[in-house]
Amino acid sequence: MRQPSTDRPEDRAGYNSDRSHATKPTLSGVHTSDPTGSSGDRTTAPRTYRQVLKSWQLRIFLISWVGYAAYYFPRNAFSAAKVGVLDDGDMSREALGVLDSAYLAAYAVGQFIWGTVAERWGARIVIAGGMVLATVASAGMGLVPALWLFVPLMIAQGLAQSTGWAAFSKNIASFFGTRVRGRAMGLFASSYAFGGLVAVPVMGWFAYSVFDSWRWAFFVGSAVMVAALAGFLLMQRNAPCDVGLPDVDDPEAFWDEPYDADQFHGERKAKPRGRGQRGVSRDGFRPSDLLAAVRHDPMVLRLGIVYFLLKPARYAVLLWGPVLVTDAIPELDGVTAVMAPVAFGIAGVTAPIVTGWLSDTLFGARRVPPTVISLLVLVVAFLAWRPFANTGSVVLVAVLLGVVGLTAYGADGMVSGVAAVDFGSSRHAAGATGFINGCGSVGAILGGLLPGFFGASTVFTIFAVTAGAAAALLIRCWNTRPASS
């Protein structure tokens, strides 16, 4: 139990009472200062709460980034296997689109559920369970003798994949303060762009160049997830209180005091009924919990609608990129068609980092302005697809896909990540993220389905309209911030 303090307010929350030492916010979300004074003994001084927080921030960030990137291996194993499945003539293009839609429907349902479950039982249980299920489902798809058995396994994979984003986002939000959360979440959001970029080429290389069987795409995906699960269980913790740290946004925390692992262990700034020593609720699940984040801040609902309109475009390129390129330039060989969408993934890795940094610095922690700008540029890029495709230049098509990746991933990272945890607050971060991603995943079903029935020009025209509608919904909220701020 902490003793009451008589210190002045300006001496709290990372401020040093010695005015000779400048303070400034860092990526830890608390102010830096010299805890020992100008003449302190730096070699023998005990570690402070600030120093311990920074080490845990790095640890949590790294395992979250690597863990969520690993999710994309079993997720995209089917994408890597599609070429072989089509070559074998076992399934039509339309059937593959229907399978993608079954996966995405299960993914959407899971998003609504797992975010709330993570609020009540903690990110650790949800993510570990999802990793195990994803591993089993992917390995099963490589083993089943009849392809119709893909249907239940794709549904299982969708439910498994939906455990990741909301729970990992809650974990990041718990360890990073509001002032730097945009940069932290922006960097974290690059994990799914990186995973989507490398997973298919790596699994495809093993499947077709090493083992000469599309089934090995699924086995490789499972192996990567097993390695990620082992690292996650070793390195992850649910919240700062689990390692004896105060809440990162606690204004009464004394960050420059010597670290005492027992002082804050299991403590939460506000303990709702039923909340245990690990900072997660053990109350039973209630259906009303699914809308708790929406009730907390109506902006969560608006962001959910925006994400419903935005996410289909990203998934269309992610799941059907090589086919869409072939629609544009039919004379391309298969290798070139596969490589052209790599520009989409490369741009996507940097986009969330850039938009997260801009939202924190240029826009003063406002998440809507960079999102609206990204959406408007995305509309232009989609409308430019037909004239670019008519040139027959694969370079121009690849460049345009790079612009699509930069703007789609930039807006995606803001809406589904930073804005979700901001408007959900630390208390409802996983619930808000799960609700918004659930809405987006319902829309993403169209991203998996439409390219199976329409050509690239028609698909991108539809997505230009939806991206424009998303921008129109958000532009009136240009200066909106979370109510808690």
PDB file of N, CA, C and O in Angstrom, residues 180-190 192 347-375 377 405-419 422:
ATOM      1  N   VAL A 180       2.358   9.082 -26.151  1.00  0.00           N
ATOM      2  CA  VAL A 180       3.223   8.430 -27.142  1.00  0.00           C
ATOM      3  C   VAL A 180       2.553   7.224 -27.782  1.00  0.00           C
ATOM      4  O   VAL A 180       3.189   6.491 -28.538  1.00  0.00           O
ATOM      5  N   ARG A 181       1.291   7.014 -27.490  1.00  0.00           N
ATOM      6  CA  ARG A 181       0.622   5.812 -27.978  1.00  0.00           C
ATOM      7  C   ARG A 181       0.521   5.800 -29.500  1.00  0.00           C
ATOM      8  O   ARG A 181       0.542   4.731 -30.120  1.00  0.00           O
ATOM      9  N   GLY A 182       0.410   6.969 -30.123  1.00  0.00           N
ATOM     10  CA  GLY A 182       0.341   7.019 -31.581  1.00  0.00           C
ATOM     11  C   GLY A 182       1.580   6.450 -32.225  1.00  0.00           C
ATOM     12  O   GLY A 182       1.517   5.666 -33.171  1.00  0.00           O
ATOM     13  N   ARG A 183       2.750   6.833 -31.700  1.00  0.00           N
ATOM     14  CA  ARG A 183       4.000   6.303 -32.258  1.00  0.00           C
ATOM     15  C   ARG A 183       4.145   4.808 -31.961  1.00  0.00           C
ATOM     16  O   ARG A 183       4.558   4.032 -32.828  1.00  0.00           O
ATOM     17  N   ALA A 184       3.806   4.413 -30.732  1.00  0.00           N
ATOM     18  CA  ALA A 184       3.931   3.002 -30.368  1.00  0.00           C
ATOM     19  C   ALA A 184       2.992   2.131 -31.202  1.00  0.00           C
ATOM     20  O   ALA A 184       3.398   1.102 -31.745  1.00  0.00           O
ATOM     21  N   MET A 185       1.737   2.560 -31.333  1.00  0.00           N
ATOM     22  CA  MET A 185       0.780   1.781 -32.111  1.00  0.00           C
ATOM     23  C   MET A 185       1.095   1.836 -33.603  1.00  0.00           C
ATOM     24  O   MET A 185       0.842   0.871 -34.338  1.00  0.00           O
ATOM     25  N   GLY A 186       1.635   2.968 -34.058  1.00  0.00           N
ATOM     26  CA  GLY A 186       2.037   3.060 -35.455  1.00  0.00           C
ATOM     27  C   GLY A 186       3.137   2.070 -35.787  1.00  0.00           C
ATOM     28  O   GLY A 186       3.094   1.375 -36.813  1.00  0.00           O
ATOM     29  N   LEU A 187       4.127   1.975 -34.901  1.00  0.00           N
ATOM     30  CA  LEU A 187       5.196   0.998 -35.099  1.00  0.00           C
ATOM     31  C   LEU A 187       4.653  -0.423 -35.004  1.00  0.00           C
ATOM     32  O   LEU A 187       5.018  -1.301 -35.790  1.00  0.00           O
ATOM     33  N   PHE A 188       3.757  -0.647 -34.049  1.00  0.00           N
ATOM     34  CA  PHE A 188       3.179  -1.979 -33.901  1.00  0.00           C
ATOM     35  C   PHE A 188       2.349  -2.367 -35.122  1.00  0.00           C
ATOM     36  O   PHE A 188       2.375  -3.519 -35.572  1.00  0.00           O
ATOM     37  N   ALA A 189       1.616  -1.408 -35.671  1.00  0.00           N
ATOM     38  CA  ALA A 189       0.772  -1.699 -36.835  1.00  0.00           C
ATOM     39  C   ALA A 189       1.592  -2.121 -38.046  1.00  0.00           C
ATOM     40  O   ALA A 189       1.069  -2.787 -38.944  1.00  0.00           O
ATOM     41  N   SER A 190       2.876  -1.753 -38.080  1.00  0.00           N
ATOM     42  CA  SER A 190       3.708  -2.199 -39.194  1.00  0.00           C
ATOM     43  C   SER A 190       3.905  -3.710 -39.172  1.00  0.00           C
ATOM     44  O   SER A 190       4.323  -4.300 -40.174  1.00  0.00           O
ATOM     45  N   TYR A 192       1.624  -6.119 -39.049  1.00  0.00           N
ATOM     46  CA  TYR A 192       0.745  -6.869 -39.948  1.00  0.00           C
ATOM     47  C   TYR A 192       1.061  -6.582 -41.409  1.00  0.00           C
ATOM     48  O   TYR A 192       0.849  -7.433 -42.277  1.00  0.00           O
ATOM     49  N   ALA A 347       5.161  -0.634 -49.022  1.00  0.00           N
ATOM     50  CA  ALA A 347       4.604   0.661 -48.625  1.00  0.00           C
ATOM     51  C   ALA A 347       3.783   0.522 -47.346  1.00  0.00           C
ATOM     52  O   ALA A 347       3.785   1.407 -46.485  1.00  0.00           O
ATOM     53  N   GLY A 348       3.094  -0.613 -47.202  1.00  0.00           N
ATOM     54  CA  GLY A 348       2.267  -0.827 -46.022  1.00  0.00           C
ATOM     55  C   GLY A 348       3.059  -0.933 -44.737  1.00  0.00           C
ATOM     56  O   GLY A 348       2.554  -0.591 -43.665  1.00  0.00           O
ATOM     57  N   VAL A 349       4.307  -1.405 -44.813  1.00  0.00           N
ATOM     58  CA  VAL A 349       5.136  -1.508 -43.609  1.00  0.00           C
ATOM     59  C   VAL A 349       5.437  -0.121 -43.039  1.00  0.00           C
ATOM     60  O   VAL A 349       5.418   0.090 -41.825  1.00  0.00           O
ATOM     61  N   THR A 350       5.710   0.838 -43.909  1.00  0.00           N
ATOM     62  CA  THR A 350       6.086   2.175 -43.436  1.00  0.00           C
ATOM     63  C   THR A 350       4.881   3.054 -43.116  1.00  0.00           C
ATOM     64  O   THR A 350       4.993   3.972 -42.297  1.00  0.00           O
ATOM     65  N   ALA A 351       3.733   2.785 -43.724  1.00  0.00           N
ATOM     66  CA  ALA A 351       2.581   3.684 -43.605  1.00  0.00           C
ATOM     67  C   ALA A 351       2.110   3.903 -42.168  1.00  0.00           C
ATOM     68  O   ALA A 351       1.945   5.052 -41.739  1.00  0.00           O
ATOM     69  N   PRO A 352       1.861   2.853 -41.364  1.00  0.00           N
ATOM     70  CA  PRO A 352       1.388   3.103 -40.001  1.00  0.00           C
ATOM     71  C   PRO A 352       2.397   3.862 -39.155  1.00  0.00           C
ATOM     72  O   PRO A 352       2.017   4.632 -38.265  1.00  0.00           O
ATOM     73  N   ILE A 353       3.689   3.645 -39.404  1.00  0.00           N
ATOM     74  CA  ILE A 353       4.722   4.359 -38.657  1.00  0.00           C
ATOM     75  C   ILE A 353       4.641   5.849 -38.954  1.00  0.00           C
ATOM     76  O   ILE A 353       4.684   6.698 -38.052  1.00  0.00           O
ATOM     77  N   VAL A 354       4.506   6.185 -40.241  1.00  0.00           N
ATOM     78  CA  VAL A 354       4.451   7.586 -40.649  1.00  0.00           C
ATOM     79  C   VAL A 354       3.197   8.265 -40.114  1.00  0.00           C
ATOM     80  O   VAL A 354       3.264   9.354 -39.529  1.00  0.00           O
ATOM     81  N   THR A 355       2.035   7.631 -40.289  1.00  0.00           N
ATOM     82  CA  THR A 355       0.796   8.261 -39.836  1.00  0.00           C
ATOM     83  C   THR A 355       0.738   8.343 -38.311  1.00  0.00           C
ATOM     84  O   THR A 355       0.205   9.307 -37.755  1.00  0.00           O
ATOM     85  N   GLY A 356       1.280   7.340 -37.617  1.00  0.00           N
ATOM     86  CA  GLY A 356       1.316   7.401 -36.164  1.00  0.00           C
ATOM     87  C   GLY A 356       2.180   8.545 -35.667  1.00  0.00           C
ATOM     88  O   GLY A 356       1.803   9.275 -34.735  1.00  0.00           O
ATOM     89  N   TRP A 357       3.338   8.726 -36.288  1.00  0.00           N
ATOM     90  CA  TRP A 357       4.226   9.825 -35.904  1.00  0.00           C
ATOM     91  C   TRP A 357       3.584  11.178 -36.218  1.00  0.00           C
ATOM     92  O   TRP A 357       3.637  12.100 -35.389  1.00  0.00           O
ATOM     93  N   LEU A 358       2.967  11.299 -37.388  1.00  0.00           N
ATOM     94  CA  LEU A 358       2.319  12.563 -37.748  1.00  0.00           C
ATOM     95  C   LEU A 358       1.168  12.890 -36.796  1.00  0.00           C
ATOM     96  O   LEU A 358       0.979  14.050 -36.410  1.00  0.00           O
ATOM     97  N   SER A 359       0.402  11.873 -36.397  1.00  0.00           N
ATOM     98  CA  SER A 359      -0.730  12.138 -35.514  1.00  0.00           C
ATOM     99  C   SER A 359      -0.268  12.625 -34.147  1.00  0.00           C
ATOM    100  O   SER A 359      -0.934  13.459 -33.527  1.00  0.00           O
ATOM    101  N   ASP A 360       0.864  12.112 -33.673  1.00  0.00           N
ATOM    102  CA  ASP A 360       1.385  12.534 -32.370  1.00  0.00           C
ATOM    103  C   ASP A 360       2.031  13.908 -32.415  1.00  0.00           C
ATOM    104  O   ASP A 360       1.937  14.684 -31.454  1.00  0.00           O
ATOM    105  N   THR A 361       2.720  14.216 -33.504  1.00  0.00           N
ATOM    106  CA  THR A 361       3.527  15.433 -33.568  1.00  0.00           C
ATOM    107  C   THR A 361       2.825  16.561 -34.318  1.00  0.00           C
ATOM    108  O   THR A 361       2.403  17.544 -33.714  1.00  0.00           O
ATOM    109  N   LEU A 362       2.660  16.402 -35.619  1.00  0.00           N
ATOM    110  CA  LEU A 362       2.086  17.471 -36.431  1.00  0.00           C
ATOM    111  C   LEU A 362       0.645  17.780 -36.040  1.00  0.00           C
ATOM    112  O   LEU A 362       0.219  18.938 -36.023  1.00  0.00           O
ATOM    113  N   PHE A 363      -0.130  16.745 -35.700  1.00  0.00           N
ATOM    114  CA  PHE A 363      -1.557  16.938 -35.412  1.00  0.00           C
ATOM    115  C   PHE A 363      -1.888  16.871 -33.921  1.00  0.00           C
ATOM    116  O   PHE A 363      -3.062  16.786 -33.553  1.00  0.00           O
ATOM    117  N   GLY A 364      -0.891  16.905 -33.050  1.00  0.00           N
ATOM    118  CA  GLY A 364      -1.134  16.994 -31.617  1.00  0.00           C
ATOM    119  C   GLY A 364      -1.982  15.885 -31.045  1.00  0.00           C
ATOM    120  O   GLY A 364      -2.910  16.142 -30.277  1.00  0.00           O
ATOM    121  N   ALA A 365      -1.661  14.623 -31.381  1.00  0.00           N
ATOM    122  CA  ALA A 365      -2.373  13.439 -30.888  1.00  0.00           C
ATOM    123  C   ALA A 365      -3.811  13.357 -31.395  1.00  0.00           C
ATOM    124  O   ALA A 365      -4.635  12.639 -30.838  1.00  0.00           O
ATOM    125  N   ARG A 366      -4.139  14.068 -32.482  1.00  0.00           N
ATOM    126  CA  ARG A 366      -5.441  13.899 -33.140  1.00  0.00           C
ATOM    127  C   ARG A 366      -5.286  12.825 -34.214  1.00  0.00           C
ATOM    128  O   ARG A 366      -4.393  12.910 -35.055  1.00  0.00           O
ATOM    129  N   ARG A 367      -6.167  11.841 -34.206  1.00  0.00           N
ATOM    130  CA  ARG A 367      -6.023  10.691 -35.096  1.00  0.00           C
ATOM    131  C   ARG A 367      -6.809  10.841 -36.396  1.00  0.00           C
ATOM    132  O   ARG A 367      -6.516  10.148 -37.371  1.00  0.00           O
ATOM    133  N   VAL A 368      -7.797  11.729 -36.424  1.00  0.00           N
ATOM    134  CA  VAL A 368      -8.659  11.836 -37.605  1.00  0.00           C
ATOM    135  C   VAL A 368      -7.969  12.505 -38.798  1.00  0.00           C
ATOM    136  O   VAL A 368      -8.109  12.018 -39.932  1.00  0.00           O
ATOM    137  N   PRO A 369      -7.226  13.620 -38.626  1.00  0.00           N
ATOM    138  CA  PRO A 369      -6.652  14.291 -39.804  1.00  0.00           C
ATOM    139  C   PRO A 369      -5.799  13.398 -40.702  1.00  0.00           C
ATOM    140  O   PRO A 369      -6.029  13.368 -41.928  1.00  0.00           O
ATOM    141  N   PRO A 370      -4.809  12.643 -40.167  1.00  0.00           N
ATOM    142  CA  PRO A 370      -4.033  11.800 -41.089  1.00  0.00           C
ATOM    143  C   PRO A 370      -4.862  10.692 -41.723  1.00  0.00           C
ATOM    144  O   PRO A 370      -4.562  10.238 -42.833  1.00  0.00           O
ATOM    145  N   THR A 371      -5.928  10.276 -41.035  1.00  0.00           N
ATOM    146  CA  THR A 371      -6.804   9.245 -41.606  1.00  0.00           C
ATOM    147  C   THR A 371      -7.572   9.781 -42.799  1.00  0.00           C
ATOM    148  O   THR A 371      -7.654   9.131 -43.859  1.00  0.00           O
ATOM    149  N   VAL A 372      -8.147  10.964 -42.663  1.00  0.00           N
ATOM    150  CA  VAL A 372      -8.912  11.564 -43.756  1.00  0.00           C
ATOM    151  C   VAL A 372      -8.013  11.832 -44.964  1.00  0.00           C
ATOM    152  O   VAL A 372      -8.395  11.545 -46.115  1.00  0.00           O
ATOM    153  N   ILE A 373      -6.828  12.363 -44.720  1.00  0.00           N
ATOM    154  CA  ILE A 373      -5.896  12.633 -45.828  1.00  0.00           C
ATOM    155  C   ILE A 373      -5.553  11.334 -46.556  1.00  0.00           C
ATOM    156  O   ILE A 373      -5.547  11.277 -47.796  1.00  0.00           O
ATOM    157  N   SER A 374      -5.278  10.277 -45.814  1.00  0.00           N
ATOM    158  CA  SER A 374      -4.960   8.986 -46.439  1.00  0.00           C
ATOM    159  C   SER A 374      -6.125   8.469 -47.269  1.00  0.00           C
ATOM    160  O   SER A 374      -5.937   7.952 -48.385  1.00  0.00           O
ATOM    161  N   LEU A 375      -7.337   8.599 -46.759  1.00  0.00           N
ATOM    162  CA  LEU A 375      -8.514   8.108 -47.482  1.00  0.00           C
ATOM    163  C   LEU A 375      -8.731   8.866 -48.781  1.00  0.00           C
ATOM    164  O   LEU A 375      -9.077   8.269 -49.817  1.00  0.00           O
ATOM    165  N   VAL A 377      -6.471  10.414 -50.663  1.00  0.00           N
ATOM    166  CA  VAL A 377      -5.453  10.001 -51.639  1.00  0.00           C
ATOM    167  C   VAL A 377      -5.761   8.596 -52.153  1.00  0.00           C
ATOM    168  O   VAL A 377      -5.543   8.284 -53.332  1.00  0.00           O
ATOM    169  N   GLY A 405      -1.093   0.855 -51.092  1.00  0.00           N
ATOM    170  CA  GLY A 405      -0.620   0.288 -49.833  1.00  0.00           C
ATOM    171  C   GLY A 405      -0.294   1.358 -48.802  1.00  0.00           C
ATOM    172  O   GLY A 405      -0.645   1.229 -47.623  1.00  0.00           O
ATOM    173  N   LEU A 406       0.354   2.442 -49.228  1.00  0.00           N
ATOM    174  CA  LEU A 406       0.726   3.511 -48.304  1.00  0.00           C
ATOM    175  C   LEU A 406      -0.501   4.150 -47.675  1.00  0.00           C
ATOM    176  O   LEU A 406      -0.547   4.390 -46.461  1.00  0.00           O
ATOM    177  N   THR A 407      -1.509   4.426 -48.494  1.00  0.00           N
ATOM    178  CA  THR A 407      -2.698   5.131 -47.979  1.00  0.00           C
ATOM    179  C   THR A 407      -3.669   4.187 -47.272  1.00  0.00           C
ATOM    180  O   THR A 407      -4.252   4.542 -46.242  1.00  0.00           O
ATOM    181  N   ALA A 408      -3.851   2.979 -47.816  1.00  0.00           N
ATOM    182  CA  ALA A 408      -4.776   2.034 -47.182  1.00  0.00           C
ATOM    183  C   ALA A 408      -4.257   1.589 -45.825  1.00  0.00           C
ATOM    184  O   ALA A 408      -4.998   1.576 -44.828  1.00  0.00           O
ATOM    185  N   TYR A 409      -2.986   1.228 -45.745  1.00  0.00           N
ATOM    186  CA  TYR A 409      -2.416   0.808 -44.468  1.00  0.00           C
ATOM    187  C   TYR A 409      -2.304   1.989 -43.503  1.00  0.00           C
ATOM    188  O   TYR A 409      -2.429   1.814 -42.281  1.00  0.00           O
ATOM    189  N   GLY A 410      -2.054   3.189 -44.015  1.00  0.00           N
ATOM    190  CA  GLY A 410      -1.978   4.358 -43.145  1.00  0.00           C
ATOM    191  C   GLY A 410      -3.292   4.631 -42.453  1.00  0.00           C
ATOM    192  O   GLY A 410      -3.356   4.820 -41.232  1.00  0.00           O
ATOM    193  N   ALA A 411      -4.374   4.647 -43.237  1.00  0.00           N
ATOM    194  CA  ALA A 411      -5.699   4.849 -42.644  1.00  0.00           C
ATOM    195  C   ALA A 411      -6.095   3.660 -41.773  1.00  0.00           C
ATOM    196  O   ALA A 411      -6.675   3.824 -40.693  1.00  0.00           O
ATOM    197  N   ASP A 412      -5.772   2.465 -42.221  1.00  0.00           N
ATOM    198  CA  ASP A 412      -6.102   1.247 -41.483  1.00  0.00           C
ATOM    199  C   ASP A 412      -5.466   1.251 -40.094  1.00  0.00           C
ATOM    200  O   ASP A 412      -6.122   0.958 -39.082  1.00  0.00           O
ATOM    201  N   GLY A 413      -4.172   1.583 -40.029  1.00  0.00           N
ATOM    202  CA  GLY A 413      -3.483   1.595 -38.747  1.00  0.00           C
ATOM    203  C   GLY A 413      -4.050   2.610 -37.776  1.00  0.00           C
ATOM    204  O   GLY A 413      -4.124   2.369 -36.565  1.00  0.00           O
ATOM    205  N   MET A 414      -4.482   3.763 -38.305  1.00  0.00           N
ATOM    206  CA  MET A 414      -5.074   4.781 -37.448  1.00  0.00           C
ATOM    207  C   MET A 414      -6.429   4.330 -36.907  1.00  0.00           C
ATOM    208  O   MET A 414      -6.699   4.395 -35.707  1.00  0.00           O
ATOM    209  N   VAL A 415      -7.286   3.857 -37.787  1.00  0.00           N
ATOM    210  CA  VAL A 415      -8.664   3.530 -37.384  1.00  0.00           C
ATOM    211  C   VAL A 415      -8.703   2.307 -36.481  1.00  0.00           C
ATOM    212  O   VAL A 415      -9.338   2.308 -35.422  1.00  0.00           O
ATOM    213  N   SER A 416      -8.022   1.236 -36.887  1.00  0.00           N
ATOM    214  CA  SER A 416      -8.128  -0.024 -36.160  1.00  0.00           C
ATOM    215  C   SER A 416      -7.196  -0.112 -34.968  1.00  0.00           C
ATOM    216  O   SER A 416      -7.390  -0.975 -34.095  1.00  0.00           O
ATOM    217  N   GLY A 417      -6.190   0.762 -34.914  1.00  0.00           N
ATOM    218  CA  GLY A 417      -5.214   0.690 -33.841  1.00  0.00           C
ATOM    219  C   GLY A 417      -5.227   1.883 -32.909  1.00  0.00           C
ATOM    220  O   GLY A 417      -5.806   1.850 -31.825  1.00  0.00           O
ATOM    221  N   VAL A 418      -4.593   2.975 -33.334  1.00  0.00           N
ATOM    222  CA  VAL A 418      -4.386   4.120 -32.445  1.00  0.00           C
ATOM    223  C   VAL A 418      -5.706   4.746 -32.015  1.00  0.00           C
ATOM    224  O   VAL A 418      -5.958   4.957 -30.823  1.00  0.00           O
ATOM    225  N   ALA A 419      -6.569   5.074 -32.968  1.00  0.00           N
ATOM    226  CA  ALA A 419      -7.848   5.704 -32.623  1.00  0.00           C
ATOM    227  C   ALA A 419      -8.710   4.761 -31.801  1.00  0.00           C
ATOM    228  O   ALA A 419      -9.416   5.185 -30.877  1.00  0.00           O
ATOM    229  N   ASP A 422      -7.404   4.790 -28.257  1.00  0.00           N
ATOM    230  CA  ASP A 422      -7.589   6.129 -27.687  1.00  0.00           C
ATOM    231  C   ASP A 422      -9.043   6.354 -27.270  1.00  0.00           C
ATOM    232  O   ASP A 422      -9.333   6.770 -26.151  1.00  0.00           O
TER     233      ASP A 422
END
